[in-house]
Coordinates of C-alpha atoms in Angstrom, one line a residue:
Chain A
X1 CA 6.8 37.6 -1.7
X2 CA 6.5 37.6 2.1
X3 CA 9.6 37.1 4.2
X4 CA 8.2 34.3 6.3
X5 CA 7.1 32.2 3.3
X6 CA 8.4 28.6 3.6
X7 CA 6.9 27.0 0.5
X8 CA 6.0 28.9 -2.7
X9 CA 4.3 27.1 -5.6
X10 CA 4.8 29.0 -8.8
X11 CA 2.5 28.4 -11.7
X12 CA 2.2 24.6 -11.1
X13 CA 0.4 22.6 -13.7
X14 CA 0.1 18.9 -13.8
X15 CA -1.2 16.6 -16.5
X16 CA -1.9 12.9 -16.5
X17 CA -2.1 11.5 -20.0
X18 CA -3.2 14.9 -21.4
X19 CA -5.7 15.5 -18.7
X20 CA -5.1 18.7 -16.7
X21 CA -5.3 17.9 -12.9
X22 CA -3.7 21.2 -11.8
X23 CA -4.0 24.4 -13.8
X24 CA -1.5 27.2 -13.1
X25 CA -1.6 26.9 -9.4
X26 CA 0.1 29.6 -7.3
X27 CA 0.3 29.3 -3.5
X28 CA 2.5 30.4 -0.8
X29 CA 2.7 28.9 2.6
X30 CA 3.8 30.9 5.7
X31 CA 6.0 29.5 8.4
X32 CA 4.2 27.8 11.3
X33 CA 0.8 28.1 9.8
X34 CA -1.8 25.4 9.6
X35 CA -2.9 25.5 6.0
X36 CA -5.7 23.3 4.6
X37 CA -6.3 22.3 1.0
X38 CA -10.0 21.8 0.8
X39 CA -12.0 20.5 -2.0
X40 CA -14.1 17.6 -3.4
X41 CA -12.4 14.5 -4.5
X42 CA -10.6 14.9 -7.8
X43 CA -10.0 18.6 -7.2
X44 CA -6.2 18.2 -7.3
X45 CA -5.6 18.7 -3.6
X46 CA -3.8 15.4 -3.1
X47 CA -1.8 16.0 -6.2
X48 CA -0.7 19.3 -4.9
X49 CA 0.4 17.7 -1.7
X50 CA 2.3 15.0 -3.5
X51 CA 4.1 17.6 -5.6
X52 CA 5.2 19.4 -2.4
X53 CA 6.3 16.0 -1.0
X54 CA 8.2 15.2 -4.1
X55 CA 6.3 12.1 -5.1
X56 CA 5.1 13.8 -8.3
X57 CA 6.8 16.1 -10.7
X58 CA 4.8 19.1 -11.9
X59 CA 4.4 19.2 -15.7
X60 CA 5.1 22.9 -15.5
X61 CA 6.0 25.3 -12.7
X62 CA 8.4 25.4 -9.7
X63 CA 8.3 24.4 -6.1
X64 CA 10.3 26.9 -4.0
X65 CA 11.3 25.8 -0.5
X66 CA 12.9 28.5 1.7
X67 CA 13.9 30.4 -1.4
X68 CA 15.5 27.3 -3.2
X69 CA 14.0 25.5 -6.1
X70 CA 13.4 21.9 -5.0
X71 CA 11.2 20.9 -8.0
X72 CA 13.6 18.1 -8.9
X73 CA 14.8 17.1 -5.5
X74 CA 13.7 13.6 -4.5
X75 CA 11.5 13.1 -1.5
X76 CA 14.2 11.7 0.7
X77 CA 16.3 14.8 0.4
X78 CA 13.5 17.2 1.4
X79 CA 13.0 18.5 4.9
X80 CA 9.4 17.6 4.5
X81 CA 7.6 14.6 6.0
X82 CA 4.2 13.2 5.2
X83 CA 1.5 11.4 7.1
X84 CA -0.2 9.2 4.5
X85 CA -3.9 8.6 4.1
X86 CA -3.7 5.0 5.2
X87 CA -0.9 5.7 7.6
X88 CA 1.5 3.4 5.7
X89 CA 3.1 2.1 8.9
X90 CA 5.7 -0.7 8.3
X91 CA 3.9 -3.9 9.3
X92 CA 7.2 -5.8 10.0
X93 CA 8.3 -3.3 12.7
X94 CA 7.0 -2.5 16.1
X95 CA 5.9 1.0 17.2
X96 CA 9.4 2.0 18.3
X97 CA 11.1 0.8 15.1
X98 CA 8.5 2.6 13.0
X99 CA 9.0 5.9 14.7
X100 CA 12.8 5.4 14.8
X101 CA 13.0 4.6 11.1
X102 CA 13.9 8.0 9.9
X103 CA 16.5 8.5 12.6
X104 CA 18.0 5.1 12.0
X105 CA 18.4 6.1 8.3
X106 CA 20.3 9.2 9.4
X107 CA 22.5 6.9 11.6
X108 CA 22.0 8.9 14.7
X109 CA 23.5 7.5 18.0
X110 CA 21.3 4.8 19.6
X111 CA 20.7 6.7 22.8
X112 CA 19.7 9.9 21.0
X113 CA 17.3 7.8 18.9
X114 CA 15.6 6.2 21.9
X115 CA 15.4 9.5 23.7
X116 CA 13.8 11.3 20.7
X117 CA 11.4 8.4 20.0
X118 CA 10.1 8.2 23.6
X119 CA 9.8 12.0 23.7
X120 CA 7.7 11.8 20.5
X121 CA 5.6 8.9 21.8
X122 CA 4.9 11.0 24.9
X123 CA 3.8 13.9 22.7
X124 CA 1.3 11.7 20.9
X125 CA 0.1 10.0 24.1
X126 CA 1.6 6.6 23.3
X127 CA 4.2 6.1 26.0
X128 CA 4.6 2.4 26.9
X129 CA 3.6 1.3 23.4
X130 CA 7.2 0.9 22.1
X131 CA 7.1 -2.9 21.8
X132 CA 3.6 -3.2 20.5
X133 CA 3.1 -4.5 17.0
X134 CA 1.3 -2.3 14.5
X135 CA -1.5 -4.8 13.9
X136 CA -2.4 -4.7 17.6
X137 CA -3.1 -0.9 17.5
X138 CA -6.5 0.7 16.9
X139 CA -7.0 3.1 14.0
X140 CA -6.5 6.2 16.2
X141 CA -3.3 4.8 17.7
X142 CA -1.9 3.9 14.3
X143 CA -2.7 7.4 13.3
X144 CA -0.6 8.8 16.2
X145 CA 2.3 6.5 15.4
X146 CA 2.2 7.8 11.8
X147 CA 2.3 11.4 13.1
X148 CA 5.1 10.6 15.5
X149 CA 7.1 8.8 12.8
X150 CA 6.9 11.9 10.7
X151 CA 7.4 14.5 13.4
X152 CA 10.4 12.8 15.1
X153 CA 12.5 13.9 12.1
X154 CA 11.8 17.5 13.0
X155 CA 10.7 18.4 9.5
X156 CA 10.1 22.0 8.6
X157 CA 6.8 21.1 7.0
X158 CA 4.4 18.3 7.7
X159 CA 2.1 17.1 5.0
X160 CA -1.1 15.3 6.0
X161 CA -3.2 13.6 3.4
X162 CA -6.7 13.1 4.9
X163 CA -5.2 11.6 8.0
X164 CA -8.5 11.3 9.8
X165 CA -10.5 9.9 7.0
X166 CA -10.5 6.4 8.4
X167 CA -11.5 7.2 11.9
X168 CA -15.0 7.3 13.4
X169 CA -16.7 10.7 14.0
X170 CA -16.0 10.9 17.8
X171 CA -12.3 10.0 17.4
X172 CA -12.0 12.3 14.4
X173 CA -13.2 15.3 16.5
X174 CA -10.7 14.4 19.3
X175 CA -7.9 14.0 16.8
X176 CA -8.7 17.4 15.2
X177 CA -8.2 19.2 18.5
X178 CA -5.2 17.1 19.3
X179 CA -3.6 17.8 15.9
X180 CA -4.2 21.5 16.2
X181 CA -2.6 21.5 19.7
X182 CA 0.3 19.5 18.5
X183 CA 0.9 21.9 15.7
X184 CA 1.0 24.8 18.1
X185 CA 3.3 23.0 20.4
X186 CA 5.9 21.9 17.9
X187 CA 5.6 25.1 15.8
X188 CA 5.9 23.3 12.4
X189 CA 4.1 24.3 9.3
X190 CA 1.2 21.8 8.6
X191 CA -0.3 21.4 5.2
X192 CA -3.4 19.4 5.5
X193 CA -5.6 17.9 2.8
X194 CA -9.3 17.2 3.4
X195 CA -12.6 17.2 1.8
X196 CA -14.4 17.8 5.1
X197 CA -15.2 21.5 5.3
X198 CA -15.9 21.4 9.0
X199 CA -12.5 19.9 9.7
X200 CA -10.9 22.6 7.6
X201 CA -12.7 25.4 9.3
X202 CA -12.0 24.0 12.8
X203 CA -8.2 23.5 12.5
X204 CA -6.8 25.8 9.9
X205 CA -5.2 29.2 9.9
X206 CA -5.6 29.4 6.2
X207 CA -8.0 27.5 4.0
X208 CA -7.4 27.0 0.3
X209 CA -10.5 25.9 -1.5
X210 CA -9.9 24.0 -4.7
X211 CA -12.0 22.7 -7.5
X212 CA -11.1 21.1 -10.8
X213 CA -7.4 21.9 -10.4
X214 CA -7.9 25.6 -9.8
X215 CA -7.7 27.5 -6.5
X216 CA -11.1 29.0 -5.9
X217 CA -10.3 31.0 -2.8
X218 CA -7.6 31.4 -0.2
X219 CA -8.4 32.9 3.2
X220 CA -9.0 32.5 6.9
X221 CA -11.8 30.1 7.9
X222 CA -13.9 33.2 8.9
X223 CA -13.3 34.9 5.5
X224 CA -14.0 31.8 3.6
X225 CA -17.3 31.2 5.4
X226 CA -18.5 34.7 5.6
X227 CA -17.2 36.1 2.3
X228 CA -17.2 33.2 -0.2
X229 CA -15.8 34.4 -3.5
X230 CA -18.1 32.4 -5.7
X231 CA -21.0 30.1 -5.7
X232 CA -18.8 27.0 -5.6
X233 CA -17.1 28.1 -2.4
X234 CA -20.4 29.1 -0.9
X235 CA -21.9 25.8 -1.7
X236 CA -18.9 23.7 -0.6
X237 CA -18.4 25.5 2.7
X238 CA -21.4 25.3 4.9
X239 CA -24.9 25.3 3.7
X240 CA -26.3 28.1 1.6
X241 CA -29.1 29.4 -0.5
X242 CA -27.9 30.3 -3.9
X243 CA -30.4 32.2 -6.2
X244 CA -30.2 34.2 -9.4
X245 CA -30.2 37.9 -9.1
X246 CA -29.7 41.1 -10.9
X247 CA -27.5 44.0 -9.8
X248 CA -29.3 47.3 -10.4
X249 CA -26.5 49.5 -9.2
X250 CA -23.9 49.6 -6.5
X251 CA -25.4 48.4 -3.2
X252 CA -28.8 47.5 -4.8
X253 CA -29.6 44.0 -5.8
X254 CA -32.8 42.3 -7.0
X255 CA -33.7 38.8 -6.2
X256 CA -36.9 36.7 -5.3
X257 CA -38.8 39.4 -7.1
X258 CA -37.8 42.1 -4.6
X259 CA -35.1 44.8 -4.4
X260 CA -32.7 44.7 -1.5
X261 CA -29.9 46.9 -0.1
X262 CA -26.6 45.1 0.0
X263 CA -22.9 45.9 0.7
X264 CA -21.5 44.8 -2.7
X265 CA -20.4 47.1 -5.5
X266 CA -18.4 47.1 -8.7
X267 CA -20.8 45.2 -10.9
X268 CA -22.1 46.3 -14.2
X269 CA -25.6 47.8 -14.2
X270 CA -28.2 45.0 -14.8
X271 CA -25.5 42.3 -14.5
X272 CA -26.8 38.8 -13.7
X273 CA -25.2 37.6 -10.5
X274 CA -25.5 34.8 -7.9
X275 CA -26.9 35.7 -4.5
X276 CA -25.8 33.6 -1.6
X277 CA -27.5 33.7 1.8
X278 CA -26.6 31.4 4.6
X279 CA -29.6 29.5 6.1
X280 CA -28.9 31.0 9.6
X281 CA -28.9 34.5 8.2
X282 CA -32.6 34.4 7.2
X283 CA -34.7 35.8 10.0
X284 CA -38.3 34.6 10.4
X285 CA -40.9 37.3 10.9
X286 CA -44.6 37.7 10.4
X287 CA -45.6 37.9 6.7
X288 CA -46.3 41.7 7.1
X289 CA -42.9 42.5 8.5
X290 CA -40.9 40.3 6.1
X291 CA -39.0 41.6 3.1
X292 CA -40.3 38.7 1.2
X293 CA -42.7 35.9 2.1
X294 CA -43.0 32.1 1.6
X295 CA -44.8 29.0 2.8
X296 CA -43.0 26.5 5.0
X297 CA -42.9 23.2 3.0
X298 CA -40.8 21.0 5.4
X299 CA -39.4 21.1 8.8
X300 CA -36.5 18.9 10.1
X301 CA -35.2 19.0 13.7
X302 CA -31.4 19.2 13.7
X303 CA -30.7 19.4 17.4
X304 CA -29.4 22.9 17.9
X305 CA -31.9 24.3 15.4
X306 CA -34.7 23.5 13.0
X307 CA -34.1 23.3 9.3
X308 CA -37.1 24.6 7.3
X309 CA -37.6 24.7 3.6
X310 CA -39.6 27.8 2.7
X311 CA -41.0 28.0 -0.8
X312 CA -42.0 31.3 -2.3
X313 CA -42.9 30.2 -5.8
X314 CA -39.6 31.3 -7.4
X315 CA -37.2 29.4 -5.2
X316 CA -36.8 27.2 -2.1
X317 CA -35.2 28.8 0.8
X318 CA -33.4 26.9 3.5
X319 CA -33.7 28.5 6.9
X320 CA -31.9 27.5 10.1
X321 CA -33.7 28.8 13.2
X322 CA -34.5 28.0 16.8
X323 CA -38.1 29.1 16.1
X324 CA -40.2 26.5 14.5
X325 CA -43.1 27.2 12.2
X326 CA -45.3 24.3 11.2
X327 CA -45.6 23.1 7.6
X328 CA -48.1 25.2 5.6
X329 CA -47.6 28.4 7.6
X330 CA -47.0 31.6 5.6
X331 CA -44.0 33.4 7.0
X332 CA -42.0 36.5 6.3
X333 CA -38.2 36.5 5.9
X334 CA -35.7 39.3 6.5
X335 CA -32.0 39.4 5.7
X336 CA -29.5 42.0 6.8
X337 CA -27.7 43.8 3.9
X338 CA -24.2 42.5 5.1
X339 CA -25.6 38.9 4.9
X340 CA -26.4 39.2 1.3
X341 CA -23.4 38.0 -0.7
X342 CA -23.4 38.9 -4.3
X343 CA -21.1 36.9 -6.6
X344 CA -20.1 37.0 -10.2
X345 CA -21.6 34.1 -12.2
X346 CA -19.0 31.5 -12.9
X347 CA -19.1 30.0 -16.3
X348 CA -19.9 26.4 -15.9
X349 CA -16.8 24.5 -17.0
Chain B
X1 CA -22.6 -29.6 10.3
X2 CA -24.1 -31.0 7.2
X3 CA -21.4 -29.6 5.1
X4 CA -19.0 -32.1 6.7
X5 CA -20.5 -34.7 4.4
X6 CA -18.9 -32.9 1.5
X7 CA -15.4 -33.6 2.9
X8 CA -15.9 -37.4 2.9
X9 CA -14.7 -38.1 -0.6
X10 CA -11.6 -36.1 0.3
X11 CA -11.1 -38.0 3.5
X12 CA -11.3 -41.3 1.5
X13 CA -8.9 -39.9 -1.1
X14 CA -6.4 -38.9 1.7
X15 CA -6.8 -42.3 3.3
X16 CA -6.3 -44.3 0.1
X17 CA -3.6 -42.3 -1.6
X18 CA -1.7 -40.7 1.3
X19 CA -2.3 -42.3 4.7
X20 CA -2.2 -46.0 3.5
X21 CA 0.9 -45.7 1.3
X22 CA 2.7 -43.7 4.0
X23 CA 1.8 -46.4 6.6
X24 CA 3.0 -49.1 4.2
X25 CA 6.3 -47.2 3.7
X26 CA 6.7 -46.9 7.4
X27 CA 5.9 -50.5 7.9
X28 CA 8.3 -51.7 5.3
X29 CA 11.1 -49.5 6.6
X30 CA 11.0 -51.1 10.0
X31 CA 10.7 -54.7 8.9
X32 CA 12.4 -57.3 6.7
X33 CA 11.3 -60.6 5.1
X34 CA 8.3 -61.4 3.0
X35 CA 4.9 -59.9 3.3
X36 CA 3.6 -63.1 5.1
X37 CA 6.5 -63.1 7.4
X38 CA 7.4 -59.6 8.5
X39 CA 10.0 -59.1 11.3
X40 CA 10.6 -55.9 13.1
X41 CA 14.1 -54.5 12.6
X42 CA 16.0 -51.3 12.3
X43 CA 18.7 -52.8 10.2
X44 CA 17.4 -50.9 7.1
X45 CA 18.2 -47.7 8.8
X46 CA 21.6 -49.0 10.0
X47 CA 22.4 -50.0 6.5
X48 CA 22.0 -46.4 5.4
X49 CA 24.7 -45.2 7.7
X50 CA 27.2 -46.7 5.3
X51 CA 29.5 -44.0 3.9
X52 CA 28.5 -44.7 0.3
X53 CA 24.8 -44.0 1.1
X54 CA 25.5 -41.0 3.3
X55 CA 27.6 -39.6 0.5
X56 CA 24.6 -39.9 -1.8
X57 CA 22.5 -38.0 0.7
X58 CA 25.2 -35.4 1.1
X59 CA 25.5 -34.9 -2.7
X60 CA 21.7 -34.7 -3.1
X61 CA 21.4 -32.1 -0.3
X62 CA 24.3 -30.1 -1.6
X63 CA 22.9 -30.1 -5.1
X64 CA 19.4 -29.2 -3.8
X65 CA 20.8 -26.4 -1.7
X66 CA 22.9 -25.1 -4.6
X67 CA 19.9 -25.1 -7.0
X68 CA 17.7 -23.4 -4.3
X69 CA 20.2 -20.7 -3.7
X70 CA 20.8 -20.1 -7.4
X71 CA 17.1 -20.0 -8.2
X72 CA 16.7 -17.5 -5.4
X73 CA 19.5 -15.4 -6.7
X74 CA 18.1 -15.6 -10.3
X75 CA 14.5 -15.5 -9.3
X76 CA 14.3 -12.6 -6.9
X77 CA 15.4 -9.9 -9.3
X78 CA 13.0 -11.4 -11.9
X79 CA 10.1 -11.2 -9.4
X80 CA 11.1 -7.7 -8.4
X81 CA 11.3 -6.5 -12.0
X82 CA 7.9 -8.0 -12.9
X83 CA 6.3 -6.6 -9.8
X84 CA 7.5 -3.1 -10.6
X85 CA 5.9 -3.1 -14.0
X86 CA 2.5 -1.8 -14.8
X87 CA -0.3 -4.3 -14.2
X88 CA -1.0 -4.9 -17.9
X89 CA 2.6 -5.6 -18.7
X90 CA 3.0 -7.6 -15.5
X91 CA 0.4 -10.2 -16.5
X92 CA 2.1 -10.7 -19.9
X93 CA 5.4 -11.2 -18.3
X94 CA 4.1 -13.7 -15.8
X95 CA 2.3 -15.5 -18.6
X96 CA 5.5 -15.8 -20.7
X97 CA 7.3 -17.0 -17.6
X98 CA 4.7 -19.7 -16.7
X99 CA 4.1 -20.8 -20.3
X100 CA 6.9 -23.4 -20.4
X101 CA 5.4 -25.0 -17.4
X102 CA 2.4 -26.1 -19.5
X103 CA 4.7 -28.4 -21.3
X104 CA 5.4 -31.8 -19.8
X105 CA 8.2 -31.8 -17.3
X106 CA 9.9 -34.8 -19.0
X107 CA 9.8 -33.2 -22.4
X108 CA 11.3 -30.0 -21.1
X109 CA 14.1 -31.9 -19.6
X110 CA 14.6 -34.0 -22.7
X111 CA 14.9 -30.8 -24.7
X112 CA 18.1 -30.0 -22.8
X113 CA 19.5 -33.3 -24.0
X114 CA 19.3 -32.1 -27.6
X115 CA 20.8 -28.8 -26.6
X116 CA 23.6 -30.0 -24.4
X117 CA 24.5 -33.3 -26.1
X118 CA 27.8 -34.1 -27.9
X119 CA 26.1 -33.5 -31.2
X120 CA 23.7 -31.0 -29.7
X121 CA 22.8 -27.5 -30.7
X122 CA 25.3 -25.7 -28.5
X123 CA 28.3 -27.9 -29.4
X124 CA 27.4 -27.5 -33.1
X125 CA 27.7 -23.8 -32.7
X126 CA 30.9 -24.1 -30.7
X127 CA 32.4 -26.4 -33.4
X128 CA 31.1 -24.1 -36.1
X129 CA 33.1 -21.3 -34.5
X130 CA 36.2 -23.5 -34.6
X131 CA 36.4 -24.5 -31.0
X132 CA 36.6 -28.0 -29.5
X133 CA 33.3 -29.4 -28.5
X134 CA 32.6 -29.4 -24.7
X135 CA 31.3 -32.1 -22.4
X136 CA 28.2 -30.4 -21.4
X137 CA 26.1 -33.4 -20.5
X138 CA 26.3 -36.0 -17.7
X139 CA 27.9 -33.9 -15.0
X140 CA 27.0 -31.9 -11.9
X141 CA 26.6 -28.7 -14.0
X142 CA 24.0 -30.3 -16.3
X143 CA 21.9 -31.6 -13.4
X144 CA 22.1 -28.3 -11.6
X145 CA 21.1 -26.5 -14.8
X146 CA 18.2 -28.9 -15.3
X147 CA 17.0 -28.2 -11.7
X148 CA 17.3 -24.5 -12.0
X149 CA 15.5 -24.5 -15.3
X150 CA 12.6 -26.6 -14.0
X151 CA 12.2 -25.0 -10.6
X152 CA 12.8 -21.3 -11.3
X153 CA 9.1 -20.5 -11.7
X154 CA 8.4 -22.0 -8.3
X155 CA 10.7 -19.5 -6.8
X156 CA 9.6 -16.5 -8.9
X157 CA 5.8 -16.9 -8.5
X158 CA 5.6 -16.9 -4.7
X159 CA 8.1 -14.0 -4.3
X160 CA 6.3 -12.1 -7.1
X161 CA 2.9 -12.5 -5.5
X162 CA 4.2 -11.2 -2.2
X163 CA 6.1 -8.3 -3.8
X164 CA 3.1 -7.2 -5.8
X165 CA 1.0 -6.9 -2.7
X166 CA 3.4 -4.5 -0.9
X167 CA 1.5 -1.3 -0.6
X168 CA 3.2 1.4 -2.6
X169 CA 2.6 3.9 0.2
X170 CA 5.0 1.9 2.4
X171 CA 7.7 2.5 -0.2
X172 CA 6.8 6.2 -0.5
X173 CA 6.7 6.7 3.2
X174 CA 10.2 5.1 3.6
X175 CA 11.4 7.5 0.9
X176 CA 9.7 10.3 2.7
X177 CA 11.5 9.4 5.9
X178 CA 14.9 9.7 4.1
X179 CA 15.6 6.2 2.8
X180 CA 17.3 5.9 -0.6
X181 CA 16.5 3.2 -3.1
X182 CA 19.0 0.7 -1.5
X183 CA 17.7 1.3 2.0
X184 CA 14.1 1.0 0.9
X185 CA 15.0 -2.4 -0.5
X186 CA 17.0 -3.7 2.5
X187 CA 14.7 -2.3 5.1
X188 CA 11.2 -2.5 3.6
X189 CA 10.9 -4.7 0.5
X190 CA 13.2 -7.5 1.5
X191 CA 11.8 -8.0 5.0
X192 CA 8.3 -7.9 3.7
X193 CA 9.0 -10.4 1.0
X194 CA 10.4 -13.1 3.4
X195 CA 7.1 -15.1 3.4
X196 CA 7.4 -15.4 -0.4
X197 CA 11.1 -16.3 -0.1
X198 CA 10.3 -19.0 2.4
X199 CA 7.6 -20.5 0.2
X200 CA 9.9 -20.3 -2.8
X201 CA 12.7 -22.1 -1.0
X202 CA 10.2 -24.8 0.2
X203 CA 8.8 -25.3 -3.3
X204 CA 12.2 -25.6 -4.9
X205 CA 14.2 -27.4 -2.2
X206 CA 11.6 -30.2 -1.7
X207 CA 11.4 -31.4 -5.3
X208 CA 15.1 -30.7 -5.9
X209 CA 16.3 -32.9 -3.0
X210 CA 14.1 -35.8 -4.1
X211 CA 14.3 -35.6 -7.9
X212 CA 15.4 -38.6 -9.8
X213 CA 14.3 -37.7 -13.4
X214 CA 16.5 -34.7 -13.9
X215 CA 19.6 -36.5 -12.5
X216 CA 18.8 -39.6 -14.5
X217 CA 18.4 -37.7 -17.8
X218 CA 21.0 -35.0 -17.5
X219 CA 23.4 -36.8 -15.1
X220 CA 23.5 -40.1 -16.9
X221 CA 22.8 -43.6 -15.7
X222 CA 25.7 -43.6 -13.2
X223 CA 24.5 -40.4 -11.6
X224 CA 23.2 -41.2 -8.1
X225 CA 21.0 -38.9 -6.0
X226 CA 18.9 -40.0 -3.2
X227 CA 15.9 -40.1 -5.4
X228 CA 17.7 -42.4 -7.8
X229 CA 18.8 -44.5 -4.9
X230 CA 15.2 -45.0 -3.8
X231 CA 14.1 -45.7 -7.4
X232 CA 16.8 -48.2 -7.8
X233 CA 15.9 -50.0 -4.5
X234 CA 12.3 -50.4 -5.6
X235 CA 12.6 -51.0 -9.3
X236 CA 15.9 -52.8 -9.8
X237 CA 17.2 -54.2 -6.5
X238 CA 13.8 -55.0 -5.3
X239 CA 14.6 -54.3 -1.7
X240 CA 11.4 -52.4 -0.7
X241 CA 12.4 -52.4 2.9
X242 CA 15.6 -50.5 2.3
X243 CA 13.9 -48.2 -0.2
X244 CA 11.2 -47.4 2.3
X245 CA 13.8 -46.7 5.0
X246 CA 15.6 -44.2 2.7
X247 CA 12.2 -42.6 1.8
X248 CA 11.5 -42.1 5.5
X249 CA 15.0 -40.7 6.2
X250 CA 14.5 -38.3 3.3
X251 CA 11.0 -37.3 4.6
X252 CA 12.3 -36.6 8.1
X253 CA 15.2 -34.7 6.6
X254 CA 12.8 -32.5 4.6
X255 CA 10.6 -31.9 7.6
X256 CA 13.6 -30.8 9.7
X257 CA 14.8 -28.5 6.9
X258 CA 11.4 -26.9 6.5
X259 CA 11.0 -26.4 10.3
X260 CA 14.4 -24.6 10.3
X261 CA 13.4 -22.4 7.3
X262 CA 10.1 -21.4 8.9
X263 CA 12.0 -20.1 11.9
X264 CA 13.3 -17.3 9.7
X265 CA 9.8 -16.3 8.9
X266 CA 9.3 -13.7 11.6
X267 CA 5.9 -12.5 10.2
X268 CA 3.3 -14.8 11.6
X269 CA 0.4 -13.4 9.7
X270 CA -0.1 -13.8 6.0
X271 CA 2.6 -16.3 5.7
X272 CA 2.3 -18.4 2.6
X273 CA 4.7 -21.1 3.8
X274 CA 3.9 -24.7 4.7
X275 CA 4.1 -24.0 8.5

């Protein structure tokens, strides 16, 4: 395993009443990286986070933290802090007392506590809020208190469980940038759980896509988006056209009734595969110039681009383009070989 | 507002059964003589300042405080244990706990007579084992036991209902921030359950300080609490004026006690207390 690995999950499985929530999960987290667990609800991402935090025990497997097995170490003895989904701020304490909680438990000297708390409140842009009650804060402010309360303990790893879920869109975007900046400034490993793919792509160094308790793909946001490993990842990250295809030989694939050049190899001859093409990778041309053709069946204006559904009898193709063709027009479509992603068919589970 | 009409029966109810009687009590306490010939006086209150009456007040308050403290000590862990259980088990436990309350209060107290009496169940067992029978009935201990037994659910239920509402993520985040089980209790659970404790104290202290049935049955005919004193003035002595004065004194006393208790309730919102 790599030297700068801070957390290493080894064959983690978790069952609740005989139902497998996590199935043989292996994951290592590097120091100072921003790692996101991404997946639909019920995919096991929160359970994974709670196992790292110590709130759940894995049924099988080990949690290694800086080379030591901490599987059975209770949460309060771990150098890991958590920002909970609903912030979980203590309602009977003011902002200062909330942030100082962890330091008070450690019985640090009073002046050090107040120094570190005000430092931390400055970091999250809440200086002057010390005496305010939690109920008087807005969602975004409560969020920041929760982050400050966790970070003030100088954990080696910060776990964040969908911390922006309760905020409105504008605030969420702001907090995304702020969180990312904060992570760079403090240099702490962040493990972030979300079901929002855009959030994951924006903030992360590494994205872990999960589904049904199994890791589907681990990679950088660019890798995950451009080279999805399977149809699930492709469908979950961004929008995509997924159609059935047949691999004739290396670098040659057939779909939509036509044969295309591609950059994929290593499939069996005549193997049935999934072809994934991003809507923005389909280029609109005249019917004569197109590799294949279709008729526009709907047009939606999306701001930056138009979204058109083009039907060619076999399948509906979603196209994102700044050029608009009215409904009923026959158009041609071209796609570059490197934008055709060929994937093994996943057996439906 | 048309809906206001709906409150009229209640207004009448309050007037007839609460306001008028209270006014009468107040009137009687500041007067003497017959109904046709009432004279204003504060002699009823002055009469109470006699040491034998003050002593009754002192004993009543002491006993009520003792039973409140004991029900709190006994009730809090019970509430905590039930609140920690799984929801299905929780309801069964609360059900079992509340079930005796369906029985008449008098009957429940009478039951203790059979248990504690000279020829009662407990003494029978003690004698059977070859020991001398004990005087279990007609003393402070018996009255205290009766109060604790009768009022315990009133302490447990409000505390339980507050505890059960404490978000588990608060406990987890305290644990996450380094607090052990004991620290979680003292710094999170206990402070958050204060509204329940205040309500519990109110609901136990008020009936405990004014009871006359428990003290009459388990304390014997000579046992005198302030409730018995009032009862005696009205039913046997026939001095309604003095009886009313004692009632007013006790009411004021309870109000002051409750005002003091509510000061400890730092959480303004969501308080279940009377204030």
